[in-house]
Amino acid sequence: MMTHPVTLIPGDGIGPEVADATARAVEASGASVEWDRVEAGLHALAEYGQLLPDDVFASLEATGVGLKGPTATPIAGGHQSINVALRKKLGLYTNFRPVRMLAGLRTRFHDLPLDIAIFRENTEDLYSGLEHEVVPGVVESLKIITRNASLRIARAAFAYARRERRHKVTAIHKANIMKLSDGLFLRCCRETAAEFPEIEYQELIVDNACMQLVMRPETFDVLVMPNLYGDIISDLAAGLVGGLGIVPGANLGDRHAVFEAVHGTAPDIAGKGLANPTALMQSAVLMLAHLNEREAAERLQSAIERVYAEGKHLTGDVGGKAGTAEFTDAVIRTMDAR
Ligand code: NAD
């Protein structure tokens, strides 16, 4: 059996709790993974005086694959986001977030078979970090949109749609107001759409997209959008399928892949053993598929689905009474029982 070296970044807040739970589940899935555990975030700052120490990059350079817990970013001041730095430095230009309804989960939309694939551009837009004070009382924040990055994310979305036999790609924008920047993004999407004539192409202004996602979420298939809209729409879509405890993600570049949940550090429940590890476990399923460990990926995914269908060991955020450990034990028992 092949052993895969993987960089494990536990992160801050609930990060170490969900990362440990997920590492246990991956080990029980039958895949052979050797973790290289490195610290980034507030732990790293306390221990090494750096939020994103060089050994994180050295490890990812060697393994090419990472599994990452959330890291804290101070609001209005303080340091730059670790995620933005990591995504830019490693060229992780695609942020892929599959939003699926888990059978058995009671949500406001549980009667709808939701399966929405979000492709969020991951390296530019208002996340470029180019902000300055022009004169006291006036600040400027630059929104960068490039043809290269827009084409890359559009191609990633359409290539996925073709490979997975999905029928429609929707580009989300605000080109009625940001005519040049979002206008360029849209032109790149249209150009790419012309190369995939079998896939229906649609455009929606972001505010209308939010309303339609809540009114008719089942009509959405594959979504592609610039960075900021992708951040917001991801959380909105997570709310449709049970919340942030559920939705996984993958940051993909040409040479590296870092898998992480959509959620943040959840400071309100950190350290209490209450966090739902499903989102990071489902991120690990994407990681196992990426490593070509298809059987292990399928085993972990179907164990998660069975635990939800049974509904006896679910965490508080999705209406259950279990903690992180009880849910994780149930997933592992279900895999072992096969
Ligand atoms: P959050 O995602 O941490 O929490 C929002 C709400 O969802 C909270 O009520 C939280 O308890 C709940 N929640 C989130 N994940 C959960 C889980 N796995 N199980 C159960 N409940 C869960 O968002 P926030 O409070 O806006 O952000 C907190 C911090 O996280 C900020 O510093 C932010 O910058 C950071 N953040 C990091 C990442 C990342 O590293 N990828 C992503 C988003 C936010």
Coordinates of C-alpha atoms and ligand atoms in Angstrom, one line a residue:
M1 CA 0.0 0.0 0.0
M2 CA 1.3 3.5 -0.9
T3 CA 1.9 5.9 2.0
H4 CA 0.9 9.5 1.3
P5 CA 2.8 12.3 3.1
V6 CA 0.3 15.0 4.0
T7 CA 0.9 18.4 5.8
L8 CA -1.5 18.7 8.7
I9 CA -2.1 22.3 9.9
P10 CA -4.5 22.2 12.9
G11 CA -5.0 26.0 13.1
D12 CA -6.7 28.0 15.8
G13 CA -10.0 27.8 17.8
I14 CA -11.9 24.6 17.0
G15 CA -9.2 23.8 14.4
P16 CA -7.1 21.3 16.5
E17 CA -10.4 19.6 17.7
V18 CA -11.7 19.0 14.2
A19 CA -8.2 18.3 12.8
D20 CA -7.6 15.5 15.3
A21 CA -11.0 14.0 14.7
T22 CA -10.5 14.1 11.0
A23 CA -7.0 12.5 11.2
R24 CA -8.5 9.7 13.2
A25 CA -11.2 9.2 10.6
V26 CA -8.7 9.2 7.7
E27 CA -6.6 6.6 9.5
A28 CA -9.6 4.4 9.8
S29 CA -10.6 4.8 6.2
G30 CA -8.0 2.4 5.0
A31 CA -5.7 4.9 3.3
S32 CA -2.1 5.1 4.5
V33 CA -1.3 8.7 5.3
E34 CA 1.8 10.0 7.1
W35 CA 1.0 13.4 8.7
D36 CA 3.6 16.2 8.9
R37 CA 2.0 18.3 11.6
V38 CA 3.0 22.0 11.4
E39 CA 1.6 25.0 13.2
A40 CA 0.2 28.2 11.6
G41 CA -1.9 30.8 13.3
L42 CA -1.9 32.0 16.9
H43 CA -0.2 28.8 18.2
A44 CA 2.7 29.4 15.8
L45 CA 2.9 33.0 16.8
A46 CA 3.1 32.1 20.5
E47 CA 5.6 29.3 19.9
Y48 CA 7.8 30.6 17.1
G49 CA 7.0 34.3 16.9
Q50 CA 5.6 33.9 13.3
L51 CA 2.0 33.4 12.2
L52 CA 3.0 31.5 9.1
P53 CA 6.4 29.9 9.8
D54 CA 8.6 28.9 6.9
D55 CA 8.3 25.2 7.8
V56 CA 4.7 25.3 6.7
F57 CA 5.8 26.2 3.2
A58 CA 8.7 23.7 3.4
S59 CA 6.3 21.0 4.4
L60 CA 3.8 21.8 1.6
E61 CA 6.6 22.0 -0.9
A62 CA 7.6 18.5 0.1
T63 CA 4.2 16.9 0.3
G64 CA 2.2 18.9 -2.2
V65 CA -1.0 18.2 -0.2
G66 CA -2.3 19.8 3.0
L67 CA -5.3 19.4 5.3
K68 CA -5.9 22.6 7.2
G69 CA -8.0 23.7 10.1
P70 CA -9.2 27.3 10.3
T71 CA -6.9 30.1 11.4
A72 CA -7.9 33.4 13.1
T73 CA -7.5 36.8 11.4
P74 CA -7.9 39.9 13.6
I75 CA -10.8 42.2 12.4
A76 CA -9.9 45.8 11.3
G77 CA -6.2 45.8 12.0
G78 CA -3.5 43.3 13.0
H79 CA -1.9 40.8 10.7
Q80 CA -2.7 39.8 7.1
S81 CA -4.9 36.7 6.7
I82 CA -2.9 33.5 6.8
N83 CA -5.3 32.0 4.2
V84 CA -4.8 34.8 1.7
A85 CA -1.0 34.6 2.2
L86 CA -1.0 30.8 1.7
R87 CA -3.3 30.8 -1.3
K88 CA -1.3 33.6 -3.0
K89 CA 2.1 32.2 -2.3
L90 CA 1.3 28.6 -3.4
G91 CA -0.8 29.7 -6.4
L92 CA -4.0 28.0 -5.1
Y93 CA -6.2 29.8 -7.5
T94 CA -9.3 27.6 -7.3
N95 CA -11.4 27.4 -4.3
F96 CA -13.9 24.5 -4.8
R97 CA -16.8 24.1 -2.4
P98 CA -19.3 21.3 -3.0
V99 CA -22.6 22.1 -1.1
R100 CA -24.7 19.0 -0.7
M101 CA -27.7 18.0 1.4
L102 CA -26.9 15.1 3.7
A103 CA -29.9 12.7 3.8
G104 CA -31.4 12.6 7.2
L105 CA -30.5 16.1 8.2
R106 CA -33.4 18.3 9.2
T107 CA -32.9 21.7 7.7
R108 CA -35.4 24.3 6.3
F109 CA -34.6 22.9 2.9
H110 CA -34.3 19.2 3.7
D111 CA -36.9 18.1 1.1
L112 CA -34.7 19.4 -1.7
P113 CA -31.8 17.4 -3.2
L114 CA -29.3 20.2 -3.2
D115 CA -26.0 19.7 -4.9
I116 CA -24.3 23.0 -5.8
A117 CA -20.6 23.2 -6.8
I118 CA -19.0 26.6 -6.0
F119 CA -15.9 27.8 -7.8
R120 CA -14.5 30.9 -6.1
E121 CA -11.5 32.7 -7.5
N122 CA -8.9 32.5 -4.7
T123 CA -6.1 34.9 -5.3
E124 CA -7.3 38.5 -6.2
D125 CA -10.3 40.8 -6.2
L126 CA -10.8 42.7 -3.0
Y127 CA -8.5 40.2 -1.2
S128 CA -5.4 41.7 -2.8
G129 CA -4.7 43.5 0.5
L130 CA -4.0 46.7 -1.4
E131 CA -5.6 49.3 1.0
H132 CA -4.3 52.8 1.9
E133 CA -5.4 56.0 3.5
V134 CA -5.6 58.7 0.8
V135 CA -6.1 61.5 3.2
P136 CA -7.4 61.3 6.8
G137 CA -11.0 60.1 6.7
V138 CA -10.7 58.6 3.2
V139 CA -9.4 55.1 2.4
E140 CA -9.0 53.3 -0.8
S141 CA -9.2 49.5 -1.3
L142 CA -8.2 48.1 -4.6
K143 CA -10.2 45.4 -6.4
I144 CA -7.9 43.6 -8.8
I145 CA -9.4 41.4 -11.6
T146 CA -7.1 40.0 -14.2
R147 CA -7.8 38.1 -17.4
N148 CA -5.4 35.3 -16.4
A149 CA -7.0 34.6 -13.1
S150 CA -10.6 34.9 -14.4
L151 CA -9.9 32.5 -17.3
R152 CA -8.2 30.0 -14.9
I153 CA -11.2 29.9 -12.5
A154 CA -13.8 29.8 -15.4
R155 CA -11.9 26.9 -17.0
A156 CA -11.8 25.1 -13.7
A157 CA -15.6 25.4 -13.3
F158 CA -16.4 24.4 -16.9
A159 CA -13.9 21.5 -16.9
Y160 CA -15.5 20.2 -13.7
A161 CA -19.0 20.5 -15.2
R162 CA -17.9 18.5 -18.3
R163 CA -16.0 15.9 -16.2
E164 CA -18.9 15.4 -13.7
R165 CA -21.6 15.7 -16.4
R166 CA -23.2 18.7 -14.8
H167 CA -25.6 20.7 -17.0
K168 CA -25.3 24.4 -16.1
V169 CA -22.7 26.9 -15.0
T170 CA -23.8 30.2 -13.5
A171 CA -21.4 33.2 -13.4
I172 CA -22.1 35.6 -10.5
H173 CA -21.1 39.2 -10.8
K174 CA -21.9 42.9 -10.3
A175 CA -20.9 44.1 -13.7
N176 CA -23.8 46.6 -13.9
I177 CA -21.9 48.6 -11.3
M178 CA -18.3 47.5 -11.6
K179 CA -18.3 47.6 -15.4
L180 CA -14.6 47.2 -16.0
S181 CA -13.5 44.7 -13.3
D182 CA -16.6 42.4 -13.2
G183 CA -17.1 43.2 -16.9
L184 CA -13.7 41.6 -17.6
F185 CA -14.5 38.6 -15.3
L186 CA -17.8 38.1 -17.3
R187 CA -16.1 38.3 -20.7
C188 CA -13.6 35.6 -19.6
C189 CA -16.6 33.4 -18.5
R190 CA -18.4 33.9 -21.8
E191 CA -15.2 33.1 -23.7
T192 CA -14.8 29.9 -21.8
A193 CA -18.5 29.0 -22.1
A194 CA -18.1 29.1 -25.9
E195 CA -15.5 26.2 -25.6
F196 CA -18.1 24.1 -23.7
P197 CA -21.2 24.3 -25.9
E198 CA -22.9 21.3 -24.3
I199 CA -23.1 23.1 -20.9
E200 CA -25.8 25.7 -20.4
Y201 CA -24.3 29.1 -19.4
Q202 CA -26.2 31.7 -17.3
E203 CA -25.2 35.0 -15.6
L204 CA -26.7 36.4 -12.4
I205 CA -26.1 39.7 -10.6
V206 CA -24.9 38.8 -7.1
D207 CA -27.8 40.4 -5.2
N208 CA -30.4 38.6 -7.4
A209 CA -28.3 35.4 -7.0
C210 CA -28.6 35.6 -3.2
M211 CA -32.4 35.9 -3.5
Q212 CA -32.7 33.0 -6.0
L213 CA -30.5 30.8 -3.9
V214 CA -32.8 31.1 -1.0
M215 CA -36.1 30.9 -3.1
R216 CA -35.1 28.2 -5.6
P217 CA -31.8 26.6 -4.5
E218 CA -32.5 23.4 -6.4
T219 CA -32.2 25.2 -9.7
F220 CA -28.5 25.9 -9.2
D221 CA -25.8 23.6 -10.4
V222 CA -22.2 24.9 -10.8
L223 CA -21.4 28.5 -9.8
V224 CA -18.3 30.5 -10.7
M225 CA -17.4 33.9 -9.2
P226 CA -14.7 36.3 -8.0
N227 CA -13.3 36.0 -4.6
L228 CA -15.5 38.2 -2.3
Y229 CA -18.8 37.0 -3.8
G230 CA -17.5 33.5 -3.4
D231 CA -16.8 34.0 0.3
I232 CA -20.3 35.3 1.0
I233 CA -22.2 32.9 -1.3
S234 CA -20.4 30.0 0.3
D235 CA -21.7 30.8 3.7
L236 CA -25.2 31.5 2.3
A237 CA -25.1 28.1 0.6
A238 CA -23.8 26.4 3.7
G239 CA -26.9 27.7 5.5
L240 CA -29.1 25.9 3.0
V241 CA -27.6 22.5 3.9
G242 CA -27.3 22.6 7.7
G243 CA -24.6 25.3 8.3
L244 CA -20.9 25.8 8.4
G245 CA -20.4 22.5 10.3
I246 CA -21.1 20.6 7.0
V247 CA -19.5 22.2 3.9
P248 CA -16.0 21.1 2.8
G249 CA -13.5 22.9 0.5
A250 CA -10.4 22.5 -1.6
N251 CA -7.8 25.1 -2.5
L252 CA -6.3 23.9 -5.7
G253 CA -3.3 25.1 -7.7
D254 CA -1.1 23.5 -10.4
R255 CA 1.3 22.0 -8.0
H256 CA -0.3 22.1 -4.5
A257 CA -3.7 21.3 -3.0
V258 CA -4.8 22.4 0.5
F259 CA -8.1 21.0 1.8
E260 CA -10.1 23.0 4.4
A261 CA -13.6 23.5 5.6
V262 CA -15.6 26.7 4.8
H263 CA -16.0 27.6 8.5
G264 CA -13.7 29.7 10.7
T265 CA -12.3 29.1 14.2
A266 CA -15.8 29.3 15.9
P267 CA -14.4 31.0 19.0
D268 CA -17.8 30.7 20.7
I269 CA -17.5 26.9 21.0
A270 CA -13.7 26.4 20.9
G271 CA -12.1 24.1 23.4
K272 CA -15.5 22.6 24.5
G273 CA -15.5 19.4 22.5
L274 CA -18.7 20.5 20.7
A275 CA -17.4 21.3 17.2
N276 CA -18.8 19.4 14.2
P277 CA -15.9 17.8 12.3
T278 CA -18.1 16.9 9.3
A279 CA -16.9 19.8 7.2
L280 CA -13.2 18.9 7.6
M281 CA -14.0 15.2 7.3
Q282 CA -15.7 15.9 4.0
S283 CA -12.7 18.0 3.0
A284 CA -10.6 14.9 3.8
V285 CA -12.8 12.9 1.4
L286 CA -11.9 15.4 -1.4
M287 CA -8.3 15.0 -0.3
L288 CA -8.4 11.2 -0.5
A289 CA -9.9 11.4 -4.0
H290 CA -7.2 13.8 -5.0
L291 CA -4.6 11.3 -3.7
N292 CA -6.4 8.6 -5.9
E293 CA -7.5 6.7 -2.7
R294 CA -11.0 6.3 -4.2
E295 CA -12.0 3.4 -2.0
A296 CA -11.0 5.1 1.2
A297 CA -12.7 8.3 0.1
E298 CA -15.9 6.4 -0.6
R299 CA -15.7 4.5 2.7
L300 CA -15.4 7.7 4.7
Q301 CA -18.1 9.6 2.8
S302 CA -20.6 6.8 3.1
A303 CA -19.8 6.4 6.8
I304 CA -20.5 10.1 7.4
E305 CA -23.8 9.8 5.3
R306 CA -24.9 6.7 7.3
V307 CA -24.3 8.5 10.7
Y308 CA -26.4 11.4 9.5
A309 CA -29.1 9.1 8.1
E310 CA -29.2 7.3 11.5
G311 CA -29.3 10.7 13.3
K312 CA -28.3 9.3 16.7
H313 CA -24.8 10.8 17.1
L314 CA -25.1 14.3 15.6
T315 CA -23.5 17.4 17.0
G316 CA -25.4 20.4 18.5
D317 CA -25.1 22.7 15.4
V318 CA -27.2 20.2 13.4
G319 CA -29.7 19.5 16.1
G320 CA -28.1 16.6 17.9
K321 CA -26.7 16.2 21.4
A322 CA -23.3 14.6 20.7
G323 CA -19.8 16.2 21.0
T324 CA -16.9 16.0 18.5
A325 CA -15.6 12.7 20.0
E326 CA -19.0 10.9 20.0
F327 CA -19.7 11.8 16.4
T328 CA -16.2 10.8 15.3
D329 CA -16.4 7.5 17.1
A330 CA -19.7 6.8 15.3
V331 CA -18.1 7.5 11.9
I332 CA -15.2 5.2 12.7
R333 CA -17.4 2.4 14.0
T334 CA -19.5 2.6 10.8
M335 CA -16.3 2.3 8.7
D336 CA -15.1 -0.6 10.8
A337 CA -18.4 -2.4 10.5
R338 CA -18.1 -2.7 6.7
Ligands
NAD1 P1 -17.0 30.9 12.1 O1 -17.2 30.1 10.9 O2 -15.8 30.7 12.9 O3 -18.3 30.8 13.0 C1 -19.6 31.2 12.6 C2 -20.7 30.4 13.4 O4 -20.7 29.1 13.0 C3 -20.3 30.3 14.9 O5 -21.5 30.4 15.7 C4 -19.7 28.9 15.1 O6 -19.9 28.4 16.3 C5 -20.4 28.1 14.0 N1 -19.6 27.1 13.5 C6 -18.6 27.2 12.6 N2 -17.9 26.1 12.4 C7 -18.6 25.1 13.1 C8 -18.4 23.7 13.4 N3 -17.4 23.0 12.7 N4 -19.2 23.1 14.2 C9 -20.2 23.8 14.9 N5 -20.4 25.1 14.7 C10 -19.6 25.8 13.8 O7 -17.0 32.5 11.6 P2 -16.6 33.8 12.4 O8 -17.0 33.8 13.8 O9 -17.1 34.9 11.5 O10 -15.0 33.8 12.3 C11 -14.2 33.5 13.4 C12 -12.7 33.5 13.0 O11 -12.4 32.6 12.0 C13 -12.3 34.9 12.4 O12 -11.0 35.2 12.9 C14 -12.2 34.6 10.9 O13 -11.2 35.5 10.3 C15 -11.7 33.2 10.9 N6 -12.0 32.4 9.7 C16 -11.1 31.6 9.2 C17 -11.3 30.8 8.1 C18 -10.2 29.9 7.6 O14 -9.2 29.8 8.2 N7 -10.4 29.2 6.6 C19 -12.5 30.9 7.5 C20 -13.5 31.8 8.0 C21 -13.2 32.5 9.1

